[in-house]
Coordinates of C-alpha atoms in Angstrom, one line a residue:
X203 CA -18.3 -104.2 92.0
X204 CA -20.9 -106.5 93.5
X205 CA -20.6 -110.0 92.3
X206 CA -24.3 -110.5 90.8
X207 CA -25.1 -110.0 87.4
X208 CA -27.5 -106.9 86.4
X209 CA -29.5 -107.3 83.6
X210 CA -32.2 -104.9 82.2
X211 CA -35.5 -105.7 80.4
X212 CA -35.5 -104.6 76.5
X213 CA -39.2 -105.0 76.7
X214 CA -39.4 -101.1 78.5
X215 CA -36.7 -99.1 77.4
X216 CA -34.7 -97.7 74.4
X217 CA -38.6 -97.7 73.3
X218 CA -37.8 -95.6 70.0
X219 CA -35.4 -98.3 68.4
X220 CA -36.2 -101.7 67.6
X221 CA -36.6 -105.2 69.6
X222 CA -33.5 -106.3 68.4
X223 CA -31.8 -102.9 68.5
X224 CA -32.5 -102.8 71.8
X225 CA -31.0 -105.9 73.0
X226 CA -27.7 -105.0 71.0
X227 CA -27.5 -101.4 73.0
X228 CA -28.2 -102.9 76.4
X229 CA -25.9 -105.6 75.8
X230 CA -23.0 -103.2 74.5
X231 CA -23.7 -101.4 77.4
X232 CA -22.4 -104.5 79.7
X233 CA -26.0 -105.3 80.8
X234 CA -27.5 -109.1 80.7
X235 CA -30.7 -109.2 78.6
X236 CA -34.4 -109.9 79.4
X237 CA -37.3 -110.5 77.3
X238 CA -41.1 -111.3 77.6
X239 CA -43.2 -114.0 75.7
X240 CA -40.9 -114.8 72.6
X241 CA -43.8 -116.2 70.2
X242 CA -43.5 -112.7 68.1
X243 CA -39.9 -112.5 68.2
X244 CA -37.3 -113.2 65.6
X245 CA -35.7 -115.8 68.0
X246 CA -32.5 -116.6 65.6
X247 CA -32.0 -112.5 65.4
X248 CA -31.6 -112.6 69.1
X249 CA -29.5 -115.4 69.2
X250 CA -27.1 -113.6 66.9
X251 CA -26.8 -110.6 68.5
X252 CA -24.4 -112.6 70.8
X253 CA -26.7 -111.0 74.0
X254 CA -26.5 -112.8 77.6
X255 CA -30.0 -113.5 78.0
X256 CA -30.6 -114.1 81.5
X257 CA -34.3 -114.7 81.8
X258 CA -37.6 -114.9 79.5
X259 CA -41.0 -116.0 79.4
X260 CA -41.9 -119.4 80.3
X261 CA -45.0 -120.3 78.7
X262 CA -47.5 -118.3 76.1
X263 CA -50.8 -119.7 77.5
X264 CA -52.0 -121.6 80.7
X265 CA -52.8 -121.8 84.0
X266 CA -51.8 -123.7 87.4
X267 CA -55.1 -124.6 88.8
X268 CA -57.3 -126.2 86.1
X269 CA -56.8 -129.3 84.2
X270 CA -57.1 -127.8 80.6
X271 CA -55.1 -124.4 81.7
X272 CA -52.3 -126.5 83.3
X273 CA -52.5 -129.1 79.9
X274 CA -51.6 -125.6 77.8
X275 CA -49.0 -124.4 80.4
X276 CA -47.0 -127.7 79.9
X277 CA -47.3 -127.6 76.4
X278 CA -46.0 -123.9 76.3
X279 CA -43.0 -124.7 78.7
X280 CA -41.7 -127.3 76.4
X281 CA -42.0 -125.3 73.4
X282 CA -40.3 -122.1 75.7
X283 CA -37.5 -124.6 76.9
X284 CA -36.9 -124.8 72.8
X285 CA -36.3 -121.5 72.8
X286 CA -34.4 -121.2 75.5
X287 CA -32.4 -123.5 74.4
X288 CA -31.4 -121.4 71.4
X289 CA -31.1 -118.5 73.2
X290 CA -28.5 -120.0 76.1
X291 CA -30.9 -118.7 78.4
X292 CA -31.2 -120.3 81.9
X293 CA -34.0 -118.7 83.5
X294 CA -37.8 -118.9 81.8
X295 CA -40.6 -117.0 84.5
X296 CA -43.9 -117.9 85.5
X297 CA -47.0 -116.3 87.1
X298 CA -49.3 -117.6 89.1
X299 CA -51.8 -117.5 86.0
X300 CA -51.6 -116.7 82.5
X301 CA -51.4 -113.0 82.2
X302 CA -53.5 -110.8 78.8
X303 CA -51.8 -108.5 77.0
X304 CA -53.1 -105.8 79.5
X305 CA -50.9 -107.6 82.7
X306 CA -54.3 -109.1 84.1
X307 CA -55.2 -112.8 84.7
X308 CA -56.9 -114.6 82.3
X309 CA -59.1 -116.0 84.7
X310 CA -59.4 -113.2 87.3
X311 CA -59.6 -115.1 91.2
X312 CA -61.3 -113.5 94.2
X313 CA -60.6 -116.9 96.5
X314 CA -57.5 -118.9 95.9
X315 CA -58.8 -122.5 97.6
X316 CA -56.9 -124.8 99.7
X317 CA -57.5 -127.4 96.9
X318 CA -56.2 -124.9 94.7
X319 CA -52.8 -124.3 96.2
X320 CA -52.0 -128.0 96.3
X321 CA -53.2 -128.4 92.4
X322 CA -50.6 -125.0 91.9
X323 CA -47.4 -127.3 93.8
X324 CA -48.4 -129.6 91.8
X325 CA -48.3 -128.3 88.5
X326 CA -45.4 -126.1 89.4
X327 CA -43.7 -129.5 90.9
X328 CA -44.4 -130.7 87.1
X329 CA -43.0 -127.7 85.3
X330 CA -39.8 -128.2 88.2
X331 CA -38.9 -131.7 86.5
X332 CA -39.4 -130.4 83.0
X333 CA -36.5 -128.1 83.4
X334 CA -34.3 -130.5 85.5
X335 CA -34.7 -132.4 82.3
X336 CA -33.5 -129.5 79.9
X337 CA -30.6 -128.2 82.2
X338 CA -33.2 -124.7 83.2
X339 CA -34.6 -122.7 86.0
X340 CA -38.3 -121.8 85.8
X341 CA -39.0 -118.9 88.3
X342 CA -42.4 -117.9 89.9
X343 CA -42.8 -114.2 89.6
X344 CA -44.7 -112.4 92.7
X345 CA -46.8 -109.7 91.4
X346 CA -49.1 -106.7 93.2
X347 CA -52.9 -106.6 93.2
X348 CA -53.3 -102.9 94.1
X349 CA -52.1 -101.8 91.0
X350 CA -51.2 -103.4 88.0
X351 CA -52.4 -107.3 88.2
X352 CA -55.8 -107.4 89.9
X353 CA -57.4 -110.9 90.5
X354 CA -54.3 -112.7 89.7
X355 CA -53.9 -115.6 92.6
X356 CA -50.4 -117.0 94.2
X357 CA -49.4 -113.1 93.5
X358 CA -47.9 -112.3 96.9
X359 CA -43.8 -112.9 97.5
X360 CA -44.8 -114.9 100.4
X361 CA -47.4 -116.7 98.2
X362 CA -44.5 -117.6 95.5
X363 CA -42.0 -118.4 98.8
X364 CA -44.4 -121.2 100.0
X365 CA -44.8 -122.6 96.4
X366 CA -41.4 -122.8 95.7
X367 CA -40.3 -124.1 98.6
X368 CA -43.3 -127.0 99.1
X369 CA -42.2 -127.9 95.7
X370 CA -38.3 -127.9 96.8
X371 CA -36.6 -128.1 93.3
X372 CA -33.2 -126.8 92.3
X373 CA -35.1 -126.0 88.8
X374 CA -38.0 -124.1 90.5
X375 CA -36.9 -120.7 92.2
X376 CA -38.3 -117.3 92.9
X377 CA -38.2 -114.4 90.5
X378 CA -38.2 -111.6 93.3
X379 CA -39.7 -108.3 92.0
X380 CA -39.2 -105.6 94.6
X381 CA -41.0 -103.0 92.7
X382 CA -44.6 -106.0 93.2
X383 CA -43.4 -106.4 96.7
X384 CA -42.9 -103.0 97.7
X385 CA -46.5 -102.1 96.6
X386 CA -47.7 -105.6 98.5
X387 CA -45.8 -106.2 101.1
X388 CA -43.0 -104.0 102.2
X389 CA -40.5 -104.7 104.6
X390 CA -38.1 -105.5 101.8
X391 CA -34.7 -106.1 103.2
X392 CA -36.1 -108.4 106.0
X393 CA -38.2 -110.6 103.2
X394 CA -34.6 -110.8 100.7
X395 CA -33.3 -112.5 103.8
X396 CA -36.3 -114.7 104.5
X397 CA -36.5 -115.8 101.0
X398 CA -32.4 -116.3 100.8
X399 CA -32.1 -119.6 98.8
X400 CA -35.4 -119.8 97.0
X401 CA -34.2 -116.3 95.0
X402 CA -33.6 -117.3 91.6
X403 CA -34.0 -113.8 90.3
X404 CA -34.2 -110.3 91.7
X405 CA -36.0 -107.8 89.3
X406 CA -36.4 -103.9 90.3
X407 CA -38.1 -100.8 89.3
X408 CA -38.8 -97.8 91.8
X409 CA -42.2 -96.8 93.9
X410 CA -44.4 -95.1 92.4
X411 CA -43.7 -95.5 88.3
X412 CA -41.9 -98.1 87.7
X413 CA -38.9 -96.1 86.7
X414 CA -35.5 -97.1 87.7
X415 CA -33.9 -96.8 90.9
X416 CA -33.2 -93.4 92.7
X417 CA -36.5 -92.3 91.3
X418 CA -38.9 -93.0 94.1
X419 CA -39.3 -94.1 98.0
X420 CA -37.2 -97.7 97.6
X421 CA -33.6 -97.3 99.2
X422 CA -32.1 -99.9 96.6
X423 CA -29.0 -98.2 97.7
X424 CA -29.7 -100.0 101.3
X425 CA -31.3 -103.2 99.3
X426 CA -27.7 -103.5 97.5
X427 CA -25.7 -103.8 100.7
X428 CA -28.0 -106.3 102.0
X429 CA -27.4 -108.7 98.9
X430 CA -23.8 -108.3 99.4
X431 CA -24.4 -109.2 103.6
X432 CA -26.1 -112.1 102.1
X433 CA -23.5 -113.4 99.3
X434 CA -26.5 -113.0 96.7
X435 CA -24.8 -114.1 93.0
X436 CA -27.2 -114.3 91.2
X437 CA -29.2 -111.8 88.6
X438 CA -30.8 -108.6 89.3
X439 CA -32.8 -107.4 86.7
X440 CA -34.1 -103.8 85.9
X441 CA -37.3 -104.8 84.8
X442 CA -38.8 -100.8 84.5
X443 CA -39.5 -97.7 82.5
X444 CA -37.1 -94.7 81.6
X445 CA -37.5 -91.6 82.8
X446 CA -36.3 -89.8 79.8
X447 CA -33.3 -91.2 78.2
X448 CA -33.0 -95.0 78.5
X449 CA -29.0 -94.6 78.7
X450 CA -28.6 -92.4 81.6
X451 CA -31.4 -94.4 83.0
X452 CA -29.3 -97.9 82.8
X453 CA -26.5 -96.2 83.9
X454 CA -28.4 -94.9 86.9
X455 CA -29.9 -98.5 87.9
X456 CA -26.0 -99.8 87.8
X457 CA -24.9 -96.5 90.0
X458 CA -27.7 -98.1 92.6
X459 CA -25.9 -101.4 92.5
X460 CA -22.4 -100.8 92.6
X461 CA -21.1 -101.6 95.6

């Protein structure tokens, strides 16, 4: 068994049940848990279900590039620190902008400005010594523009990869999501290796779908040998639907990374 821990996102599967039935099957399963923005969750529920949450949203509103957006993203990743807090979770994600309910940007971006990435290490440097402080990780989410986030800016791995490592923070690391890459960049076992330290997080879901692995063109078979070349310990997260039922799905994504 590879020494990483794999975790799996109640937010998109065991659909039928319950938030909080959810996290109590995937966790009795022997998966970590994952959750989005926590503002409409019953956050001492969670707690009690005794789940390892591994990761969670870091912020409800904000932005990294404009002074009243960044003012609300701050505010938000104190108040998600709170709640991570209660939750014993160490990992809260980010995006490079605030995202609607839809997945798109709040404030769309066709040109992402020189003065624009240093405001984004800035804020992100910011957000870096706020979880130094409360003994937590934030991680920078790459995401794809082709299909699901259009407009969103910093949204390529190697856009994420230069933030985090300008910013150079034990508290600030990548959250890795193949499935974004593999839609945006390819060439996925060569940038795992290239982005070796600043990985904070890997998340997965297959090509096309978003399904779990085995269910489209990513090898994750090949992508699991590579972590173990590279001594990877940290999380990897199925963060994708299930095609059909969610159990056989999980255990599918665990066959794909059981070395």
């Amino acid at each position: 068994m590879a020494d990483y821990t794999l975790s799996v996102c109640a937010e998109m599967v065991f659909l039928d049940l319950p938030l909080i039935s959810r996290v109590e099957r995937i966790h009795a399963l022997g998966f970590g848990v994952e959750i989005w923005g926590w503002a409409d969750k019953d956050i001492t529920a969670l707690a009690a279900t005794g789940a390892r949450f591994t990761s969670m949203t870091g912020y409800l509103t904000g932005t990294l590039t404009d002074e009243e957006g960044i003012a609300q993203l701050l505010a938000s990743a104190e108040r998600s620190l709170a709640v991570a807090a209660q939750l014993n979770c160490p990992s809260l994600n980010l995006h490079g902008t605030g995202l609607d309910a839809r997945g798109l940007p709040v404030k769309p971006v066709e040109v992402v400005t020189g003065q624009m990435w240093l405001q984004a290490a800035d804020t992100l440097r910011q957000l870096a010594q706020l979880g130094e402080r409360a003994g937590r990780v934030f991680t920078l989410e790459n995401l794809n523009l082709a299909v699901d986030h259009p407009g969103t800016p910093f949204a390529r791995a190697a856009d994420t990869l230069a933030l985090v490592e300008a910013v150079n923070s034990p508290a600030l690391k990548m959250n890795l999501d193949l499935y974004h890459a593999q839609i945006g960049e390819g060439n996925l076992i060569a940038l795992l290796r290239r982005c070796g330290p600043a990985i904070g997080e890997i998340q997965v879901a297959d090509v096309p779908g978003r399904q779990q692995p085995g269910t489209g063109e990513i090898n994750y078979r090949a992508i699991a040998r590579a972590l173990e070349q590279m001594h990877y310990r940290g999380v990897v997260a199925l963060e994708g639907w299930a095609t059909g039922d969610s159990t056989e799905a999980l255990a599918q994504f665990r066959d794909h990374f059981t070395c």
